[in-house]
Amino acid sequence: MRVLVTRPEPDAVDTAGRLSALGLDPVLCPLMRMEVTKARLPEPDGLSGLIVTSANGLRALQQRQAISHYLSLPLYAVGEKTAQSAQAAGFTSVTAADGEAGSLIELVAGKAETGTYFYPSAEATARDLPKALAASGHLVIAAQVYRMVSELRLPDTVADSLARGGIAAALIYSRRMAELFAELTELVLSPDARRALTLICLSENTAAPLLSHGFVRVVLADYPSEEAMMAATLSFSRGQITP
């Protein structure tokens, strides 16, 4: 079964490897790419910790050769995958939420000491994390250390495969990715092709834009993680779940 991998590099390669290990045929098609910005970074002195909603925030700090300044601080990650990236980067005090921004906010609000936290973020974020944590007495300094740049069109080979039904499913990891996929396939897929394509989504929030654009075959991961996405994809490929 051919599966479209839409997430950005380098995560796309990791996902493709997992799919191949499951006996599936991944088709790489990142819909976005990361660009590091020159945002001003806070000094580590006086910080109580880091809050990270994506491994891209850590990658941006690494590319700027600034991550070593913060390694001694406690780090709060949105999920296990991001936590693993933090540990690989050298952080030793890492606590993970369950994969969604809301759970990360609850984690920090309930367990972290009040103080000042550094949030290396994207230019566009779905949640205003500093505002959400202000009510619990946490001051969050956000620095937009990277931006995600959307691709303007699908590669011709991918567009052709989607149009003729040569790809059985696509993996969608975020609401923004879902919106972009819907936009890029607007002129590529017929209404019948949209109804035939299965979209495996990280969460219900991720899937919402797809449903409003005529995609009806949607599979939701049991919980927001890469492992759950792989389990859902494998179950679908074996006919164990039906969209």
C-alpha positions as semicolon CSV with decimal commas, in nm:
position;residue;x (nm);y (nm);z (nm)
1;M;0,000;0,000;0,000
2;R;0,136;0,342;-0,099
3;V;0,118;0,608;0,173
4;L;0,183;0,979;0,124
5;V;0,408;1,137;0,388
6;T;0,333;1,509;0,407
7;R;0,534;1,618;0,713
8;P;0,849;1,831;0,672
9;E;1,204;1,704;0,668
10;P;1,381;1,555;0,859
11;D;1,074;1,398;1,024
12;A;0,947;1,282;0,685
13;V;1,245;1,050;0,639
14;D;1,195;0,903;0,986
15;T;0,827;0,837;0,915
16;A;0,910;0,685;0,577
17;G;1,151;0,445;0,746
18;R;0,884;0,338;0,993
19;L;0,634;0,278;0,714
20;S;0,885;0,072;0,517
21;A;0,954;-0,140;0,826
22;L;0,580;-0,213;0,840
23;G;0,586;-0,337;0,481
24;L;0,422;-0,025;0,337
25;D;0,538;0,192;0,046
26;P;0,599;0,555;0,156
27;V;0,583;0,844;-0,090
28;L;0,769;1,149;0,039
29;C;0,593;1,479;-0,020
30;P;0,673;1,738;0,251
31;L;0,419;2,021;0,229
32;M;0,634;2,264;0,429
33;R;0,999;2,334;0,500
34;M;1,164;2,497;0,799
35;E;1,363;2,821;0,782
36;V;1,560;2,946;1,083
37;T;1,512;3,312;1,176
38;K;1,742;3,562;1,345
39;A;1,510;3,623;1,640
40;R;1,676;3,758;1,954
41;L;1,728;3,488;2,217
42;P;1,701;3,542;2,593
43;E;2,000;3,493;2,820
44;P;1,978;3,168;3,019
45;D;2,048;3,343;3,352
46;G;1,724;3,389;3,542
47;L;1,526;3,142;3,333
48;S;1,330;2,868;3,508
49;G;1,315;2,638;3,206
50;L;1,221;2,586;2,840
51;I;0,882;2,505;2,690
52;V;0,897;2,329;2,354
53;T;0,601;2,250;2,129
54;S;0,803;2,108;1,840
55;A;1,141;1,951;1,779
56;N;1,187;2,225;1,518
57;G;1,238;2,475;1,798
58;L;1,530;2,268;1,921
59;R;1,665;2,224;1,567
60;A;1,657;2,600;1,514
61;L;1,859;2,655;1,834
62;Q;2,105;2,389;1,723
63;Q;2,148;2,547;1,380
64;R;2,217;2,879;1,549
65;Q;2,468;2,701;1,777
66;A;2,282;2,838;2,079
67;I;2,131;2,528;2,235
68;S;2,427;2,462;2,468
69;H;2,338;2,778;2,665
70;Y;2,012;2,620;2,782
71;L;2,101;2,254;2,843
72;S;2,112;2,289;3,222
73;L;1,751;2,411;3,238
74;P;1,443;2,191;3,290
75;L;1,256;2,137;2,963
76;Y;0,882;2,076;2,915
77;A;0,798;1,908;2,585
78;V;0,464;1,876;2,409
79;G;0,501;1,498;2,367
80;E;0,732;1,199;2,391
81;K;0,882;1,246;2,044
82;T;0,984;1,604;2,119
83;A;1,111;1,493;2,460
84;Q;1,333;1,234;2,293
85;S;1,473;1,504;2,063
86;A;1,549;1,720;2,368
87;Q;1,730;1,435;2,541
88;A;1,929;1,363;2,225
89;A;2,029;1,731;2,217
90;G;2,169;1,706;2,571
91;F;1,886;1,810;2,804
92;T;1,881;1,596;3,119
93;S;1,567;1,724;3,293
94;V;1,284;1,661;3,046
95;T;0,912;1,625;3,116
96;A;0,666;1,534;2,841
97;A;0,296;1,613;2,799
98;D;0,067;1,384;2,601
99;G;0,117;1,535;2,256
100;E;-0,115;1,838;2,239
101;A;-0,059;2,203;2,324
102;G;-0,345;2,204;2,573
103;S;-0,192;1,923;2,776
104;L;0,146;2,098;2,771
105;I;-0,013;2,414;2,910
106;E;-0,178;2,211;3,186
107;L;0,150;2,036;3,264
108;V;0,348;2,357;3,303
109;A;0,070;2,535;3,490
110;G;0,032;2,249;3,736
111;K;0,384;2,121;3,789
112;A;0,642;2,380;3,695
113;E;0,756;2,641;3,945
114;T;0,639;2,993;3,872
115;G;0,910;3,192;3,704
116;T;1,033;3,293;3,362
117;Y;1,036;3,039;3,078
118;F;1,180;3,046;2,728
119;Y;0,959;2,928;2,443
120;P;1,145;2,883;2,109
121;S;0,848;2,893;1,872
122;A;0,745;2,913;1,511
123;E;0,636;3,244;1,358
124;A;0,282;3,108;1,329
125;T;0,141;2,911;1,621
126;A;-0,203;2,765;1,686
127;R;-0,208;2,857;2,057
128;D;-0,097;3,172;2,241
129;L;0,109;2,981;2,495
130;P;0,245;3,285;2,686
131;K;-0,106;3,422;2,733
132;A;-0,242;3,082;2,836
133;L;0,024;3,042;3,108
134;A;0,013;3,399;3,238
135;A;-0,296;3,320;3,448
136;S;-0,098;3,061;3,647
137;G;0,184;3,305;3,721
138;H;0,427;3,183;3,455
139;L;0,607;3,447;3,248
140;V;0,689;3,305;2,905
141;I;0,939;3,473;2,674
142;A;0,859;3,360;2,320
143;A;1,121;3,392;2,046
144;Q;1,009;3,305;1,694
145;V;1,319;3,107;1,602
146;Y;1,185;2,945;1,286
147;R;0,915;2,971;1,023
148;M;0,743;2,700;0,823
149;V;0,728;2,787;0,454
150;S;0,448;2,624;0,255
151;E;0,510;2,458;-0,079
152;L;0,324;2,623;-0,366
153;R;0,229;2,308;-0,555
154;L;0,247;1,931;-0,541
155;P;0,516;1,754;-0,744
156;D;0,372;1,636;-1,075
157;T;0,438;1,270;-0,995
158;V;0,251;1,297;-0,665
159;A;-0,037;1,489;-0,819
160;D;-0,071;1,228;-1,094
161;S;-0,063;0,939;-0,847
162;L;-0,328;1,100;-0,628
163;A;-0,552;1,178;-0,926
164;R;-0,549;0,820;-1,058
165;G;-0,585;0,656;-0,717
166;G;-0,227;0,531;-0,701
167;I;-0,191;0,643;-0,338
168;A;-0,420;0,479;-0,084
169;A;-0,368;0,709;0,214
170;A;-0,200;1,031;0,326
171;L;-0,066;1,109;0,673
172;I;-0,165;1,452;0,812
173;Y;0,001;1,575;1,132
174;S;-0,137;1,924;1,195
175;R;-0,434;2,147;1,119
176;R;-0,216;2,379;0,911
177;M;-0,090;2,080;0,713
178;A;-0,449;1,970;0,657
179;E;-0,546;2,316;0,530
180;L;-0,249;2,322;0,296
181;F;-0,319;1,971;0,163
182;A;-0,679;2,069;0,091
183;E;-0,560;2,381;-0,091
184;L;-0,292;2,206;-0,299
185;T;-0,527;1,929;-0,408
186;E;-0,816;2,163;-0,494
187;L;-0,749;2,145;-0,869
188;V;-0,578;1,806;-0,866
189;L;-0,845;1,577;-0,725
190;S;-1,193;1,525;-0,860
191;P;-1,479;1,497;-0,608
192;D;-1,471;1,119;-0,653
193;A;-1,095;1,106;-0,593
194;R;-1,137;1,311;-0,274
195;R;-1,401;1,073;-0,147
196;A;-1,178;0,773;-0,225
197;L;-0,858;0,893;-0,058
198;T;-0,808;0,797;0,306
199;L;-0,652;1,059;0,534
200;I;-0,493;0,942;0,857
201;C;-0,489;1,235;1,100
202;L;-0,318;1,307;1,430
203;S;-0,635;1,437;1,596
204;E;-0,992;1,549;1,540
205;N;-0,875;1,912;1,529
206;T;-0,629;1,818;1,256
207;A;-0,898;1,651;1,048
208;A;-1,158;1,932;1,062
209;P;-1,041;2,130;0,753
210;L;-1,032;1,814;0,543
211;L;-1,393;1,724;0,615
212;S;-1,502;2,070;0,506
213;H;-1,321;2,022;0,171
214;G;-1,495;1,703;0,066
215;F;-1,262;1,440;0,216
216;V;-1,483;1,185;0,389
217;R;-1,252;0,888;0,450
218;V;-1,076;0,999;0,768
219;V;-0,898;0,784;1,026
220;L;-0,798;0,938;1,360
221;A;-0,499;0,822;1,565
222;D;-0,598;0,691;1,908
223;Y;-0,379;0,958;2,065
224;P;-0,156;1,233;1,918
225;S;0,177;1,058;1,864
226;E;0,384;0,912;1,582
227;E;0,341;0,563;1,728
228;A;-0,039;0,598;1,718
229;M;-0,021;0,726;1,359
230;M;0,180;0,420;1,258
231;A;-0,063;0,188;1,438
232;A;-0,360;0,349;1,264
233;T;-0,190;0,324;0,925
234;L;-0,103;-0,042;0,974
235;S;-0,456;-0,124;1,091
236;F;-0,602;0,051;0,788
237;S;-0,367;-0,132;0,550
238;R;-0,481;-0,464;0,697
239;G;-0,847;-0,373;0,670
240;Q;-0,888;-0,375;1,047
241;I;-1,039;-0,025;1,052
242;T;-1,265;0,143;0,798
243;P;-1,285;0,522;0,755
